[in-house]
Short mmCIF file of N, CA, C and O in Angstrom, two decimals:
data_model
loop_
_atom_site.label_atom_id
_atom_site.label_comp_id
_atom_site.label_asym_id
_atom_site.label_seq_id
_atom_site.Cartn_x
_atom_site.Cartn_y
_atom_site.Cartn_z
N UNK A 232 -79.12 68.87 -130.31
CA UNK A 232 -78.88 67.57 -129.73
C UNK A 232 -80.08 67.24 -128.83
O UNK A 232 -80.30 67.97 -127.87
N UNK A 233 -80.71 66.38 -129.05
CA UNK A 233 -81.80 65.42 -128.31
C UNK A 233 -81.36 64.87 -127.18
O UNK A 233 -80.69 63.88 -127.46
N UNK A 234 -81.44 65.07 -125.93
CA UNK A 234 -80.66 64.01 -124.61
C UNK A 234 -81.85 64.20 -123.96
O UNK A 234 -82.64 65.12 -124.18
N UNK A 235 -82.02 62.99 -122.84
CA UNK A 235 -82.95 62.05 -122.04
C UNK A 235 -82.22 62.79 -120.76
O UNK A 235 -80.99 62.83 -120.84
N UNK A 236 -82.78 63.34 -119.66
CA UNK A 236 -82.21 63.85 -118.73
C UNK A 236 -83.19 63.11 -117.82
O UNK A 236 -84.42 63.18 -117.89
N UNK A 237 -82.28 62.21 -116.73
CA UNK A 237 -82.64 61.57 -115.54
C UNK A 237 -82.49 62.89 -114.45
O UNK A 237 -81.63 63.77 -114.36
N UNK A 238 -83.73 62.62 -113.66
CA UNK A 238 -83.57 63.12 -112.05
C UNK A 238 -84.30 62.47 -111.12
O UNK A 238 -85.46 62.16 -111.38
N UNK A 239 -83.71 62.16 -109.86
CA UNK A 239 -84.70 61.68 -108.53
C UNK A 239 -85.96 62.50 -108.57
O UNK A 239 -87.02 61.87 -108.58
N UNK A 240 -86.00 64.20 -108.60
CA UNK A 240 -86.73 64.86 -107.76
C UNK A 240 -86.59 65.94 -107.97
O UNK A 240 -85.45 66.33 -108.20
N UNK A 241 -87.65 66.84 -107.98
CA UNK A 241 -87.94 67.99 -108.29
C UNK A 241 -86.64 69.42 -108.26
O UNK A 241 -86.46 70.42 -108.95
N UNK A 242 -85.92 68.77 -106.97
CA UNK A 242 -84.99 69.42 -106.47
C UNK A 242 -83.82 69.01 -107.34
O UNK A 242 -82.70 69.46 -107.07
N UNK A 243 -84.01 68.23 -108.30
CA UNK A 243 -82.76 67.55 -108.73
C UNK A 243 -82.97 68.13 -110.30
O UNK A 243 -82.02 68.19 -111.08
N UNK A 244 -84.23 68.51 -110.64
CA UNK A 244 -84.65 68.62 -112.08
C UNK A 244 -84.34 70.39 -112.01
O UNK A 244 -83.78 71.05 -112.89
N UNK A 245 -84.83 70.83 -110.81
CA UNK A 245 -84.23 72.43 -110.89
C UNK A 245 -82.79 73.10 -110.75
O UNK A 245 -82.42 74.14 -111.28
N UNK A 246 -81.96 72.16 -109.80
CA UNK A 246 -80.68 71.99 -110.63
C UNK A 246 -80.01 71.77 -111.37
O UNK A 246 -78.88 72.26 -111.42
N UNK A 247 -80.48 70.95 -112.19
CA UNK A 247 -79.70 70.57 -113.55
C UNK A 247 -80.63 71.93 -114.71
O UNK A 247 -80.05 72.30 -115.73
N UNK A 248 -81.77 72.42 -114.42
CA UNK A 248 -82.18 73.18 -115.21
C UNK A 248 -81.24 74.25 -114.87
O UNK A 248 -80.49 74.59 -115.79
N UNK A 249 -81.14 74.74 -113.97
CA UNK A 249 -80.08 76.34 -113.39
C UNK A 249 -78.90 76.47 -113.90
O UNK A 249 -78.33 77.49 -114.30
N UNK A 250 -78.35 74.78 -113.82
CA UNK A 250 -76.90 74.82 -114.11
C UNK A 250 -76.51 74.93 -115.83
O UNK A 250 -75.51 75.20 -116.51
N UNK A 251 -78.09 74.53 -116.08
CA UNK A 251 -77.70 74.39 -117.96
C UNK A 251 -78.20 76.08 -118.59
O UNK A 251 -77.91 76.59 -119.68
N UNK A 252 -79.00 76.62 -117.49
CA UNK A 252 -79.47 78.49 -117.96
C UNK A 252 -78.03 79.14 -117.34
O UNK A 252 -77.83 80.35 -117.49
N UNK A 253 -77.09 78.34 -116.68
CA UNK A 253 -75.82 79.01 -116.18
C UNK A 253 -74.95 79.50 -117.02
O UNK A 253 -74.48 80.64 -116.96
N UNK A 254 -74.58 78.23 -118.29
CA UNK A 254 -73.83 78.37 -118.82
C UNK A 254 -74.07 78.61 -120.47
O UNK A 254 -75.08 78.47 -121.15
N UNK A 255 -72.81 79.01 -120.79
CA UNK A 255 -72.69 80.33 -121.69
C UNK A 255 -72.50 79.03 -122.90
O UNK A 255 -71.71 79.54 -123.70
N UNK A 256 -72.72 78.04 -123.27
CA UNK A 256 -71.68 77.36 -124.43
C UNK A 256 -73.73 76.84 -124.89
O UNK A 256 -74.00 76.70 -126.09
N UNK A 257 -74.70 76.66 -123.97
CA UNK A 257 -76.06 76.58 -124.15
C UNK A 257 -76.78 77.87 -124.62
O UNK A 257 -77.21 78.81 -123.96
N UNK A 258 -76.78 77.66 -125.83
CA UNK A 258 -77.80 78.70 -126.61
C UNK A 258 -79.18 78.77 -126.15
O UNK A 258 -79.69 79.83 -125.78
N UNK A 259 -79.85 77.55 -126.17
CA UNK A 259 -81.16 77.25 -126.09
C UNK A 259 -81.07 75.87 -125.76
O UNK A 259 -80.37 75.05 -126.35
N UNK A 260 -82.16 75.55 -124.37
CA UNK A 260 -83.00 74.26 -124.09
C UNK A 260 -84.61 74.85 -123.59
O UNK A 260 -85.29 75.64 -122.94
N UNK A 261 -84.50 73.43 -124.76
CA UNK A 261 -86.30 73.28 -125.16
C UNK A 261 -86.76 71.76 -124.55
O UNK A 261 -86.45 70.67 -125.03
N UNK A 262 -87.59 72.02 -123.37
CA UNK A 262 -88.24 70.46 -123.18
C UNK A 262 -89.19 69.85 -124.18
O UNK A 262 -89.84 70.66 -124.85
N UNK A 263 -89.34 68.89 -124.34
CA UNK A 263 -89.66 68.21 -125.65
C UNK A 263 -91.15 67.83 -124.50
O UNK A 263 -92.21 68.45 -124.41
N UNK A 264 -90.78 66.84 -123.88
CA UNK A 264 -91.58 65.97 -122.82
C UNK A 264 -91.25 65.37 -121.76
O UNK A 264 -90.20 64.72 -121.77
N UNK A 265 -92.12 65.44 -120.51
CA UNK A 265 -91.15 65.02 -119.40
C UNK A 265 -92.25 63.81 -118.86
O UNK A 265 -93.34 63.46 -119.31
N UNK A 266 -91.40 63.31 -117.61
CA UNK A 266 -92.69 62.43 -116.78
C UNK A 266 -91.99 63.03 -115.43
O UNK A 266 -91.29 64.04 -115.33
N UNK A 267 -92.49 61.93 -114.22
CA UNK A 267 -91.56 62.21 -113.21
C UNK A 267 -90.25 62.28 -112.58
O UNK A 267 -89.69 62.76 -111.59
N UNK A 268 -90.04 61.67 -113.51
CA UNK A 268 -88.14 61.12 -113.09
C UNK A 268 -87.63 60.77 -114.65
O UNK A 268 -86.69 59.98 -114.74
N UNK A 269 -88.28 61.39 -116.06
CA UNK A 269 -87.44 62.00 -116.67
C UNK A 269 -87.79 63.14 -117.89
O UNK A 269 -88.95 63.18 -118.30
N UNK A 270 -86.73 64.08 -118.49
CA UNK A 270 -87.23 64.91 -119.32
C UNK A 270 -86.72 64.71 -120.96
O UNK A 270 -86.05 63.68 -120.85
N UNK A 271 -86.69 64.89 -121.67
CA UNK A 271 -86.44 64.97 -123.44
C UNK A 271 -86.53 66.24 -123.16
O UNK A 271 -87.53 66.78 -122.70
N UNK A 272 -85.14 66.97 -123.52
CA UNK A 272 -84.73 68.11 -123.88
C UNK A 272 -83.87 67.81 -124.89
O UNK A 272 -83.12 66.83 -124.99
N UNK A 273 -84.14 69.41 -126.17
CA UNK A 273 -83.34 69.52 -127.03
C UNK A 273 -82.26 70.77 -126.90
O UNK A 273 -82.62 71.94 -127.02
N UNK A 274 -81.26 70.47 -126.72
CA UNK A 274 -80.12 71.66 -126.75
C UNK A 274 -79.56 72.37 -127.80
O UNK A 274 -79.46 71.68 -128.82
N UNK A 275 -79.20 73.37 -127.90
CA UNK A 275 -78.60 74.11 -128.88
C UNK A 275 -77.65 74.44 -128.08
O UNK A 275 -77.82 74.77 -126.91
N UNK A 276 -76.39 74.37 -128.75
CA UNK A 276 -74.88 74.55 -128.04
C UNK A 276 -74.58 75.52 -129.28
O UNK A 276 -75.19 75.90 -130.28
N UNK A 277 -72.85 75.82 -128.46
CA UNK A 277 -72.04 76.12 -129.28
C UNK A 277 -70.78 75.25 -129.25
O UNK A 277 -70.47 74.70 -128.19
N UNK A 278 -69.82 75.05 -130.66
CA UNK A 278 -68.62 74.53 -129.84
C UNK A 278 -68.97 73.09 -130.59
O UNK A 278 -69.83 73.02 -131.47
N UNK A 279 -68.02 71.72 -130.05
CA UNK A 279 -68.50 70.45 -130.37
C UNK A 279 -68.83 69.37 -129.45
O UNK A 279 -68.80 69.84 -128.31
N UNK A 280 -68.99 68.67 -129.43
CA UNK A 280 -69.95 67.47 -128.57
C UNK A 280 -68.63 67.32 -127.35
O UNK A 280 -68.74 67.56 -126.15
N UNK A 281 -67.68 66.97 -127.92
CA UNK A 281 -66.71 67.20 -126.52
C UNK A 281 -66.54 68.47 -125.60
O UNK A 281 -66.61 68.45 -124.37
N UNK A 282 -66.38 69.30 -126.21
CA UNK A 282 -66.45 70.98 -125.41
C UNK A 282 -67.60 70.68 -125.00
O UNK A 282 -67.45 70.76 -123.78
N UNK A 283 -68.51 70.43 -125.15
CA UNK A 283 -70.21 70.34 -124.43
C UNK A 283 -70.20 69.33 -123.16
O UNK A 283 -70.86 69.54 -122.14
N UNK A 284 -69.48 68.40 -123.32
CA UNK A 284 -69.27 67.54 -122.39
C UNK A 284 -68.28 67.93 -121.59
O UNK A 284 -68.19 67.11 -120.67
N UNK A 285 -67.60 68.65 -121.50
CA UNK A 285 -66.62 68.68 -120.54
C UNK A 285 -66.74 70.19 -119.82
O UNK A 285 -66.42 70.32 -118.64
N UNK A 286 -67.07 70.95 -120.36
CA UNK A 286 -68.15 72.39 -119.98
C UNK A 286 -69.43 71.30 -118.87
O UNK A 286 -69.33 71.33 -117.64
N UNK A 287 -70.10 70.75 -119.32
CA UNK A 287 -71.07 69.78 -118.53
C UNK A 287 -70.28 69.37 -117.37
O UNK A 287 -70.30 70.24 -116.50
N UNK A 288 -69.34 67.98 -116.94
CA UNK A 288 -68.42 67.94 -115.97
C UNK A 288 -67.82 68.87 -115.43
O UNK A 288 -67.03 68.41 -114.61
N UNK A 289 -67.78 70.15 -115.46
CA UNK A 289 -67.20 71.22 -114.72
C UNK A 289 -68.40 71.69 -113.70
O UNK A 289 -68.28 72.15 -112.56
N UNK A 290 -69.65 71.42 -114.48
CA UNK A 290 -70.75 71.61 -113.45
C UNK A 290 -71.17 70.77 -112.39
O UNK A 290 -71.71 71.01 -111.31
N UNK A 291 -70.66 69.31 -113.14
CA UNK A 291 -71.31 67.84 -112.23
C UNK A 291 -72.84 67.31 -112.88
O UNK A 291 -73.89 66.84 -112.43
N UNK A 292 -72.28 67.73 -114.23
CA UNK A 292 -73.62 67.19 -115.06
C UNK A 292 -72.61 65.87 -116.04
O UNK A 292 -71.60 66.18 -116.69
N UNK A 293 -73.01 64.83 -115.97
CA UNK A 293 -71.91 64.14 -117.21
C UNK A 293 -73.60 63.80 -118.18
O UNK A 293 -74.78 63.62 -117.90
N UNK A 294 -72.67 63.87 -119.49
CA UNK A 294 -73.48 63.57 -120.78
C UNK A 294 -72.81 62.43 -121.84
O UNK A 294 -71.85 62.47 -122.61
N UNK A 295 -74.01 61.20 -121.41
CA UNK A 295 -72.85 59.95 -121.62
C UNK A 295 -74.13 59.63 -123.02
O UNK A 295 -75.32 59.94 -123.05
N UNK A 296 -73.24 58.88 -124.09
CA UNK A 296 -74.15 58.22 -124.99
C UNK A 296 -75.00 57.15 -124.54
O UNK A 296 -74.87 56.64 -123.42
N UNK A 297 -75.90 56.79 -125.42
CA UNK A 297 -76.68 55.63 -124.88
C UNK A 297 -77.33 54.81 -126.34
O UNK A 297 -77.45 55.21 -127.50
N UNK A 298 -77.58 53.85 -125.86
CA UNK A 298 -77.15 53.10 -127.75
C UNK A 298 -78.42 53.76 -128.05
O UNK A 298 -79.38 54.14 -127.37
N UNK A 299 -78.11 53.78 -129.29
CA UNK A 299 -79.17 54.39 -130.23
C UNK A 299 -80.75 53.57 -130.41
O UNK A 299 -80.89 52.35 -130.42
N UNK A 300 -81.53 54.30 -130.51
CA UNK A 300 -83.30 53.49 -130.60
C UNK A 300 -83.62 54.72 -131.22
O UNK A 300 -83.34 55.90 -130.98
N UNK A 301 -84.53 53.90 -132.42
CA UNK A 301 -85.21 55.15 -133.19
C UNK A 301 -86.01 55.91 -132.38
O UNK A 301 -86.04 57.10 -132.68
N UNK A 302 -86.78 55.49 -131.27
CA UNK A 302 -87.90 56.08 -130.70
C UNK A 302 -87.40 57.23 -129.67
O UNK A 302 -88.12 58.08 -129.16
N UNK A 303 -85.69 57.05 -129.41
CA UNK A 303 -85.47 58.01 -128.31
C UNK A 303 -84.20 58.82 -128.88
O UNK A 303 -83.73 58.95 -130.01
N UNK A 304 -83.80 59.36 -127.39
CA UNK A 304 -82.51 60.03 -127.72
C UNK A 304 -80.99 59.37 -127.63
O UNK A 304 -81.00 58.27 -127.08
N UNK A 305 -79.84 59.80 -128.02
CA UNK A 305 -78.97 58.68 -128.08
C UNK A 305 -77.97 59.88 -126.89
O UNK A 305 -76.79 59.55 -127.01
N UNK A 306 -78.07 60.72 -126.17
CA UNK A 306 -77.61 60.87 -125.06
C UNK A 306 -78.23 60.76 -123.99
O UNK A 306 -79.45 60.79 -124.17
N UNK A 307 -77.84 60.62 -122.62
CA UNK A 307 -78.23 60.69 -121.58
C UNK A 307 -77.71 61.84 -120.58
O UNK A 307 -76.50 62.04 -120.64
N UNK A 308 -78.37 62.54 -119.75
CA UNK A 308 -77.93 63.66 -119.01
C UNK A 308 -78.18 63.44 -118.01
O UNK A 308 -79.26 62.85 -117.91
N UNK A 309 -77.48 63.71 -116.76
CA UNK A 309 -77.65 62.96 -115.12
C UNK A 309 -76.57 63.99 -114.29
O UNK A 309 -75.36 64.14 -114.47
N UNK A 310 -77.43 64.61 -113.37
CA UNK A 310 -76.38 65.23 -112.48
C UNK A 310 -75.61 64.30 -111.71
O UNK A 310 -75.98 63.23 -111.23
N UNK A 311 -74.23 64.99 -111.63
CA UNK A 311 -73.42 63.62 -110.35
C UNK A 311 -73.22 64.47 -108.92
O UNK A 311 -73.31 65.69 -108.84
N UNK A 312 -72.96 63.66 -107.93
CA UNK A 312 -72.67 64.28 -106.88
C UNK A 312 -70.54 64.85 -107.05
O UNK A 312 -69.42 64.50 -107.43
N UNK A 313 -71.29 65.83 -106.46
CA UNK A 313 -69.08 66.89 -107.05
C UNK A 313 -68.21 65.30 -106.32
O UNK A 313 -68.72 64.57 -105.46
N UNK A 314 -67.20 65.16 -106.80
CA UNK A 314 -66.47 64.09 -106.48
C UNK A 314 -66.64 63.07 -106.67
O UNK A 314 -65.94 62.18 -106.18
N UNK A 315 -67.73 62.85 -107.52
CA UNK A 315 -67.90 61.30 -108.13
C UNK A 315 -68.16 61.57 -109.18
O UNK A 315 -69.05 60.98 -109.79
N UNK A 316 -67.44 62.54 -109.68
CA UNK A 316 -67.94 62.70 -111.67
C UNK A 316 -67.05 61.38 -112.19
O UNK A 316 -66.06 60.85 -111.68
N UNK A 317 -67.65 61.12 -113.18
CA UNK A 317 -66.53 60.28 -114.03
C UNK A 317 -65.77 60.74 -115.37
O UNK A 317 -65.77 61.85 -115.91
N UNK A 318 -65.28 59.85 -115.65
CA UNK A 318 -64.34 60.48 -116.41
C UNK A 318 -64.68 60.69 -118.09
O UNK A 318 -65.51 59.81 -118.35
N UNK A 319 -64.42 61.42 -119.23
CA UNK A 319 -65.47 61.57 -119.94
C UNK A 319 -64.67 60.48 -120.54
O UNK A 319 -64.44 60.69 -121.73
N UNK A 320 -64.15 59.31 -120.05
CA UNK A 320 -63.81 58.22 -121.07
C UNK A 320 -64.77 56.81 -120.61
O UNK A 320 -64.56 55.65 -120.98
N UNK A 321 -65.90 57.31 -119.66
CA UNK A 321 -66.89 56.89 -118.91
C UNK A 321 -66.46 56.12 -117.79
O UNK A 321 -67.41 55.44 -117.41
N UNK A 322 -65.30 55.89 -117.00
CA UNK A 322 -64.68 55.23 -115.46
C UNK A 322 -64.24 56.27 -114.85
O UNK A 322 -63.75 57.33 -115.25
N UNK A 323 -64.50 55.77 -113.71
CA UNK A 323 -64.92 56.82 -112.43
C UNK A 323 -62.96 57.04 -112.12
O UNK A 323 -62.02 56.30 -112.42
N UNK A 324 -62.99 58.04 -111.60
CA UNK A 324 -61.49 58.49 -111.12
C UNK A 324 -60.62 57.02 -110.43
O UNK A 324 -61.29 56.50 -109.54
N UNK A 325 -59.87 56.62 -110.58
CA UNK A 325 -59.09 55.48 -109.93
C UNK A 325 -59.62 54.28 -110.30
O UNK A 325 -59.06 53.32 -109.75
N UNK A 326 -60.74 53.93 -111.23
CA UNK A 326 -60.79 52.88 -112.04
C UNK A 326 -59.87 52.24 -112.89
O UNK A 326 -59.16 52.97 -113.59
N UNK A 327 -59.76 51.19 -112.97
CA UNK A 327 -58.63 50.64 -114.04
C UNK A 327 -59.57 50.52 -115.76
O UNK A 327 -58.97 50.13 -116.76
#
């Protein structure tokens, strides 16, 4: 899987890297290409796109689609702050 991973800051790009060498359902991530504030990584999981996503929200990483463009990736990866994850039906806790 191809996903676009947003971060503020250096400090933000080495957490989301730690948290994805943390867990056990990530076989392999390979950076493709990065800039400053974002990376193209390709993942190798195990399991299916939902188990991947919700293994992800247990960390405070959500992995939301993003419309498709030939030139990019069609997920997006973004750490959240703990208590403002959303929900993997994409609205935040107590949204209607």
């Amino acid at each position: 899987m191809t996903v676009a991973v947003d971060y503020g800051d250096i400090g933000e790009w080495i957490a989301i890297r730690q948290r994805l060498a943390d867990l056990a359902i990530i076989r392999r991530s390979d950076v493709v290409s990065q800039t400053r504030r974002e990376a193209v990584m390709e993942l190798v999981y195990s399991g299916d796109e939902n188990q991947l996503r919700i293994v992800l929200a247990q960390r405070d990483l959500e992995l939301a689609p993003v419309r498709l463009s030939e030139a990019g990736p069609a997920w997006r990866l973004t750490l959240v702050a703990p208590g403002a994850r959303r929900s993997l039906g994409g609205r935040r806790p107590g949204q209607p």
